PDB file of C-alpha atoms in Angstrom:
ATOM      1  CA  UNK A 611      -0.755  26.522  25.968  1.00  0.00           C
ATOM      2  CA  UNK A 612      -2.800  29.259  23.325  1.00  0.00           C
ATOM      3  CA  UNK A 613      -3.579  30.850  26.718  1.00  0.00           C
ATOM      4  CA  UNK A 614       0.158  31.309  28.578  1.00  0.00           C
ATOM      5  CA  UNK A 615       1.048  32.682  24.785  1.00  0.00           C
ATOM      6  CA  UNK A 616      -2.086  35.234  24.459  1.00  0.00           C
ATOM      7  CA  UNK A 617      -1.243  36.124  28.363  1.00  0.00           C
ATOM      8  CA  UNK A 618       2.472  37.296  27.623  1.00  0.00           C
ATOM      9  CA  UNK A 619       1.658  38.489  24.188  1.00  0.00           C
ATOM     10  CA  UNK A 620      -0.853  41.007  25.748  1.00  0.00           C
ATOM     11  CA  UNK A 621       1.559  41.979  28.399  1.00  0.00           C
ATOM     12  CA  UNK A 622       4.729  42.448  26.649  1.00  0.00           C
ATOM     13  CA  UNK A 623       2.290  44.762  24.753  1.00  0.00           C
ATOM     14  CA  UNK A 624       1.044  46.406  27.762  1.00  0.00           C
ATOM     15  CA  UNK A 625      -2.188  45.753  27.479  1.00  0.00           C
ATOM     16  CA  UNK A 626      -4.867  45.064  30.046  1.00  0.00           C
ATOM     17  CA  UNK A 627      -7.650  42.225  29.590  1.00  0.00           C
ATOM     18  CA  UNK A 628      -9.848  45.101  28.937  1.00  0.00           C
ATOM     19  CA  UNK A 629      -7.518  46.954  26.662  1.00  0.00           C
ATOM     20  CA  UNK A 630      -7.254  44.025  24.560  1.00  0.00           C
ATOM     21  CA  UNK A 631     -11.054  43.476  24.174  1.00  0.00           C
ATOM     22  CA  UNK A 632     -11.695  47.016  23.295  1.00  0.00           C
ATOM     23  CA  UNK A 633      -9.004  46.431  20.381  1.00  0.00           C
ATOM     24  CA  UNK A 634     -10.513  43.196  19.404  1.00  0.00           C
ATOM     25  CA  UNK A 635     -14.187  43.430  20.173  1.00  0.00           C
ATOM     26  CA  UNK A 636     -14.408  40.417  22.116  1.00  0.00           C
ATOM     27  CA  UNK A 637     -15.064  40.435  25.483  1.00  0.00           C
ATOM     28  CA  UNK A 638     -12.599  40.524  28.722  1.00  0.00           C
ATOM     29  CA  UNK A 639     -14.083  37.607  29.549  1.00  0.00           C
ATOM     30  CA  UNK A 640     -13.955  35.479  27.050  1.00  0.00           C
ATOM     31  CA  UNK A 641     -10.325  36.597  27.016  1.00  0.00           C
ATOM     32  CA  UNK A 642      -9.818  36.031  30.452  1.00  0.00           C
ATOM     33  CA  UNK A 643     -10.994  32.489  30.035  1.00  0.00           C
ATOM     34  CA  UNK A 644      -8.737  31.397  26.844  1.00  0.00           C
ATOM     35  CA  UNK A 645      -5.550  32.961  28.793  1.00  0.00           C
ATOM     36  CA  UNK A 646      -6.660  30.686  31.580  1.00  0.00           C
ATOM     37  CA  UNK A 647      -7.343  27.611  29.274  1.00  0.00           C
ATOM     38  CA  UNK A 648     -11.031  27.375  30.652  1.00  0.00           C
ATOM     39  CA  UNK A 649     -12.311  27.777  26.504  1.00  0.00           C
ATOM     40  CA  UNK A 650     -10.659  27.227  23.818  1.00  0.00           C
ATOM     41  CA  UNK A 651     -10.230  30.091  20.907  1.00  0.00           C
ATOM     42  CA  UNK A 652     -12.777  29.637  17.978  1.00  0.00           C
ATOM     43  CA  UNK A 653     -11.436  31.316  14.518  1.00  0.00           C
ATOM     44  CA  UNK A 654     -13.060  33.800  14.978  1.00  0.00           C
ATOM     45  CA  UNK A 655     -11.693  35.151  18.049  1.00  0.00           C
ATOM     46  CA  UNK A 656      -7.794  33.731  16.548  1.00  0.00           C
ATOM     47  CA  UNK A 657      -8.761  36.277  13.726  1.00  0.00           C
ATOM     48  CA  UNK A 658      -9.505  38.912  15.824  1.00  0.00           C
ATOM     49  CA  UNK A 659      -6.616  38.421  18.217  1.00  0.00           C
ATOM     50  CA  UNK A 660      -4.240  39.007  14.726  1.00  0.00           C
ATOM     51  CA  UNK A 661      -5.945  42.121  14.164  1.00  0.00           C
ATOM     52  CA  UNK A 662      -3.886  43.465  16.900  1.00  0.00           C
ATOM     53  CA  UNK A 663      -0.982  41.592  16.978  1.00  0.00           C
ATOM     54  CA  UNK A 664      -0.147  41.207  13.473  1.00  0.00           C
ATOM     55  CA  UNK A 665       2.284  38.150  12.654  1.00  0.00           C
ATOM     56  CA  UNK A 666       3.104  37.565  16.268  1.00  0.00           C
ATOM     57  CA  UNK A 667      -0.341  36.254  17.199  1.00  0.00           C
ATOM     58  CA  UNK A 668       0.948  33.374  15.346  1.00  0.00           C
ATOM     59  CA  UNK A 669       3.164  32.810  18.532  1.00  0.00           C
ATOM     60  CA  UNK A 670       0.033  31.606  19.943  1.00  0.00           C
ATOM     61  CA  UNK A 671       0.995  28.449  17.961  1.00  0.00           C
ATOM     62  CA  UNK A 672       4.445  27.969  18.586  1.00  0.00           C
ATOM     63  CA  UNK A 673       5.556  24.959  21.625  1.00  0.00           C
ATOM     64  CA  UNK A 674       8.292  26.126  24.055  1.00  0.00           C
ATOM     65  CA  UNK A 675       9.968  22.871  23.040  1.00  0.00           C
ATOM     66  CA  UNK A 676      11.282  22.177  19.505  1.00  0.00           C
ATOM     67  CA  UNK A 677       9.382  19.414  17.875  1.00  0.00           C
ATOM     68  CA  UNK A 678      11.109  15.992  18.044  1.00  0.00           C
ATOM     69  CA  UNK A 679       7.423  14.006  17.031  1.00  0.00           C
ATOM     70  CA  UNK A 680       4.020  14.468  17.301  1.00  0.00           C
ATOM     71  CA  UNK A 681       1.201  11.528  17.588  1.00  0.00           C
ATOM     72  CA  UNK A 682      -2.572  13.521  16.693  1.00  0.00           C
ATOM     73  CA  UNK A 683      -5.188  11.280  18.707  1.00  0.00           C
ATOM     74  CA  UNK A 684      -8.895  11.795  18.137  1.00  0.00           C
ATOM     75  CA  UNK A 685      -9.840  12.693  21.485  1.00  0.00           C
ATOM     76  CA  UNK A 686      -6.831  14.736  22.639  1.00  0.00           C
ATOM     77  CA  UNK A 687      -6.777  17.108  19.796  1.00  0.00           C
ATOM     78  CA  UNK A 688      -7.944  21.018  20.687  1.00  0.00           C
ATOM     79  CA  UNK A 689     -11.088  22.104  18.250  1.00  0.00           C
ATOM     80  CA  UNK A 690     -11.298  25.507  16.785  1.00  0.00           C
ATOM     81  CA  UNK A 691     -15.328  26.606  17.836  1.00  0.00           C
ATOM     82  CA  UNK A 692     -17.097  28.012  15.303  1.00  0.00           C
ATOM     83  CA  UNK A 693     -20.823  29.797  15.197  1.00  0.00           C
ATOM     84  CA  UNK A 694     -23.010  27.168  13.920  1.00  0.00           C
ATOM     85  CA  UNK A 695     -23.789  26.794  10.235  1.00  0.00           C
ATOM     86  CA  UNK A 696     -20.012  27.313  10.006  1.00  0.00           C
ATOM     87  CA  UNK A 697     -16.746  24.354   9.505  1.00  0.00           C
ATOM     88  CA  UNK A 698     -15.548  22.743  12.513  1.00  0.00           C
ATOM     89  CA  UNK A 699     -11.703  22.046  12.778  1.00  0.00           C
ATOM     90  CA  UNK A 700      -9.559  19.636  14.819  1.00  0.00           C
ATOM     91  CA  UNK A 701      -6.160  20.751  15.028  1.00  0.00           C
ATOM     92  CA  UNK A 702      -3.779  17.579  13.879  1.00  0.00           C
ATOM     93  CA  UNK A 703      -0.153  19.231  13.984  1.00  0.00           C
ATOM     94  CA  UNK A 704       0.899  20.685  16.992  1.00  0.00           C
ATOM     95  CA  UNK A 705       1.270  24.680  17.755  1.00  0.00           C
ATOM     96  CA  UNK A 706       5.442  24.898  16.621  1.00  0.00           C
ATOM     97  CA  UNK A 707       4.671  27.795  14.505  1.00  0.00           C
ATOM     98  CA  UNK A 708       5.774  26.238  11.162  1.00  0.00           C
ATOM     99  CA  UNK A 709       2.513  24.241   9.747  1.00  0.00           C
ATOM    100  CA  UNK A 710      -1.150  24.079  10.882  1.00  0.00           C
ATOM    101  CA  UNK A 711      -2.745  21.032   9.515  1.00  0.00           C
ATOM    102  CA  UNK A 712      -6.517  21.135  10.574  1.00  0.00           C
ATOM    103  CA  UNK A 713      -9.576  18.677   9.770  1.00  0.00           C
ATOM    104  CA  UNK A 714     -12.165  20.605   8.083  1.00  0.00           C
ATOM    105  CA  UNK A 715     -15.681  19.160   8.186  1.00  0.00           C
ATOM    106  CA  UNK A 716     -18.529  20.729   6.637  1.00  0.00           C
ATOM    107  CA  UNK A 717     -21.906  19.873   6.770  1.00  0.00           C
ATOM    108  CA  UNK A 718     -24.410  20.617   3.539  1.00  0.00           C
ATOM    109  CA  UNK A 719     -24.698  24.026   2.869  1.00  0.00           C
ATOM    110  CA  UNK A 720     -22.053  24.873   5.449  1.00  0.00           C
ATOM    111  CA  UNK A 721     -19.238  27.523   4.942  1.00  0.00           C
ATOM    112  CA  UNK A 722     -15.792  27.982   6.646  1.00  0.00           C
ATOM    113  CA  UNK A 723     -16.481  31.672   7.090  1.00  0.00           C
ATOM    114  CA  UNK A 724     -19.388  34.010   5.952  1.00  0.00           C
ATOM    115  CA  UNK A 725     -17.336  36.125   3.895  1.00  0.00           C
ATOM    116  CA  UNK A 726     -13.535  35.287   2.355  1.00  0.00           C
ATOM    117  CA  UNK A 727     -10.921  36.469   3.922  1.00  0.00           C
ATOM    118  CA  UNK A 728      -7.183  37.022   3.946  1.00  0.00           C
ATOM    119  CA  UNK A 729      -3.772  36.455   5.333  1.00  0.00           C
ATOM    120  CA  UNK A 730      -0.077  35.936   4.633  1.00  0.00           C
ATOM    121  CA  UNK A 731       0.435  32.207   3.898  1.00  0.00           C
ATOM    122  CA  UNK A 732       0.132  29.301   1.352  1.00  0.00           C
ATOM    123  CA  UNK A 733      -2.971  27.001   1.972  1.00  0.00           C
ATOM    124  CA  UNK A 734      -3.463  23.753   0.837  1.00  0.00           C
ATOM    125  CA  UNK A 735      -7.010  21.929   0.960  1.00  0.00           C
ATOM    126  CA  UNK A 736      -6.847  18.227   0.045  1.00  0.00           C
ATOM    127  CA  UNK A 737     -10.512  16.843   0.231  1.00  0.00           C
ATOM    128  CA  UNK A 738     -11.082  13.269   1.563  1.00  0.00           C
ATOM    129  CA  UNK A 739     -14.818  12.921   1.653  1.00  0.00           C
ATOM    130  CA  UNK A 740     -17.444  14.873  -0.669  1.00  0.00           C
ATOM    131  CA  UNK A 741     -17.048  18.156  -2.759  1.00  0.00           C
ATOM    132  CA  UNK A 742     -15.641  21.057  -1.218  1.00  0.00           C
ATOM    133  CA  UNK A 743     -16.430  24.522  -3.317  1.00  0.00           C
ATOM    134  CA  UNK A 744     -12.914  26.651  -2.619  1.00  0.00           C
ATOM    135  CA  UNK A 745     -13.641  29.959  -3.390  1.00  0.00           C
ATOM    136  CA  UNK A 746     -10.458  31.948  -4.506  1.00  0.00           C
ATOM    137  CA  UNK A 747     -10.469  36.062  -4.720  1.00  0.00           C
ATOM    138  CA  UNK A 748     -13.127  35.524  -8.004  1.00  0.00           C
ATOM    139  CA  UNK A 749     -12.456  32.080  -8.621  1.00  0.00           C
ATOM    140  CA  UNK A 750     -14.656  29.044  -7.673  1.00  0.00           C
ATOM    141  CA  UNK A 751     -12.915  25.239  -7.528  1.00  0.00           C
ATOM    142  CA  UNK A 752     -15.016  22.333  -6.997  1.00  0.00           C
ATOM    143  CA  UNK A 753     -12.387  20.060  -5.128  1.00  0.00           C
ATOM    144  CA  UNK A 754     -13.748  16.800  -4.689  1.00  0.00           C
ATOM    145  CA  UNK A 755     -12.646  13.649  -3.038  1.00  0.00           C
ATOM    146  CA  UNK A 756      -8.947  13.005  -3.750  1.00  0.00           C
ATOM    147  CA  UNK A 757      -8.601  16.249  -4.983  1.00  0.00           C
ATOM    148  CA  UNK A 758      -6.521  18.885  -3.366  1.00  0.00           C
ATOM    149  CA  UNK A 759      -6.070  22.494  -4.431  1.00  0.00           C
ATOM    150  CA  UNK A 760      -2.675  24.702  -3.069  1.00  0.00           C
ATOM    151  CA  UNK A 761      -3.301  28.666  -3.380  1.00  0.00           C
ATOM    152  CA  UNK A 762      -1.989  32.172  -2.560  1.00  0.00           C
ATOM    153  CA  UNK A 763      -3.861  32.541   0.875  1.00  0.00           C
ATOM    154  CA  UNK A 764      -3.026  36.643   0.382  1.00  0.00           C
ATOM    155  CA  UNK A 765      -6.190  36.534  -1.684  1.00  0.00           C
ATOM    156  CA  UNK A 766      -9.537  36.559  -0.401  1.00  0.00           C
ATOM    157  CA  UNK A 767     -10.875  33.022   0.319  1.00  0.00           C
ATOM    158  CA  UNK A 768     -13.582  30.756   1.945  1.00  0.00           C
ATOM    159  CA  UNK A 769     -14.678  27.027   1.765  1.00  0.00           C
ATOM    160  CA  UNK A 770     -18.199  26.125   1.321  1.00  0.00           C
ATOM    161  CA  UNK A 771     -20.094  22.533   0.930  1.00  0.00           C
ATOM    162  CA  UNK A 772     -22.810  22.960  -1.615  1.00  0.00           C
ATOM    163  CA  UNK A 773     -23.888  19.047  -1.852  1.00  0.00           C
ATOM    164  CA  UNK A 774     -25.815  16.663  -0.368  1.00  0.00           C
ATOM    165  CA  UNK A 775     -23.664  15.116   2.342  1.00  0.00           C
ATOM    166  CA  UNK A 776     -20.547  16.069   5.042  1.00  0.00           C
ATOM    167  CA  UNK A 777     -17.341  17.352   3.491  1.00  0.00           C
ATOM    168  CA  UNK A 778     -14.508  16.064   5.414  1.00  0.00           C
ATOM    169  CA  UNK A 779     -11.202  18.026   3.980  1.00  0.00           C
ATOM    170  CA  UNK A 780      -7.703  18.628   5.160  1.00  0.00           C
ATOM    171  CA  UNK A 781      -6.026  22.295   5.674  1.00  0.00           C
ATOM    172  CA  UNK A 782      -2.958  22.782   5.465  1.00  0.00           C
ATOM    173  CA  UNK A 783      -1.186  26.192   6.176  1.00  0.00           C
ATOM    174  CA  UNK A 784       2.279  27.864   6.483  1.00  0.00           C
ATOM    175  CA  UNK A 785       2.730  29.596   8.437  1.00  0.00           C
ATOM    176  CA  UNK A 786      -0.059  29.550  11.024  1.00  0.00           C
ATOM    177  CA  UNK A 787      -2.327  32.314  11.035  1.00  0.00           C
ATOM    178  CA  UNK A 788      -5.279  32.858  13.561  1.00  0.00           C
TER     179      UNK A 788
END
């Protein structure tokens, strides 16, 4: 679905596979493959992919249906790849567009990215197992278990486990952004 979206996104722009991964510095490749739904997107290529197309690369979320009900399973939900020594999400909402809701886990000394970053939404990080450290533009939150914290996601941010054992959190975002 992320891949018929990124396929007619790049087109109605007029821009070739290759045009796309000069913009983006990914490859035309690895491009190729996530319009033909051979590999899924990782964050870091979703983040790259909104460098160029702004607020419409969170079309890449958005169902050609409208939502009447969703039912999340464990083994039927898509996973955003990450580098390793990064989080690893499981998408739990599906792509309408409106919310992301993704399951965050974090292994000791883990971060979601290696450096904060930015984009137009409200986030919402509700922890269900261990601490999560939620670093916001030059403040630091230690959100633990049953804890949530709800921030401007405009400012710089990043999650990072600094304790002993897996972080398991929820992420909640509106609207979507790669």
């Amino acid at each position: 679905m992320i891949g018929d979206q990124l396929r007619t996104l790049r087109t109605e722009a007029g821009l070739s596979l290759r045009d796309l991964a000069a913009q983006t510095g990914l490859s035309a490749t690895l491009l190729s493959q996530v319009e033909r739904g051979v590999r899924e997107p990782s964050l870091k290529t979703l983040r790259a992919l909104g460098t160029v197309f702004g607020a419409s690369a969170a079309s890449l979320f958005h169902e050609q249906a409208p939502l009447t009900a969703h039912h999340s399973r464990p083994d039927e939900r898509s996973r955003l790849l990450m580098p390793k020594g990064l989080v690893q999400y499981e998408r739990l909402t599906p792509s309408n567009g409106q919310l992301e809701v993704l399951l965050g886990t974090l292994e000791p000394g883990h971060a979601s990215s290696h450096e904060p970053w930015s984009h137009v939404a409200v986030e919402c990080a509700y922890v269900i197992t261990g601490t999560v450290t939620v670093h916001v533009a030059d403040q630091r939150f230690e959100v633990q278990a049953g804890e949530a914290l709800t921030f401007d996601a405009t400012l710089p941010h990043r999650y990072s486990n600094n304790g002993s054992q897996v972080a398991t959190y929820l992420a909640s975002v509106t609207p979507p952004t790669p």
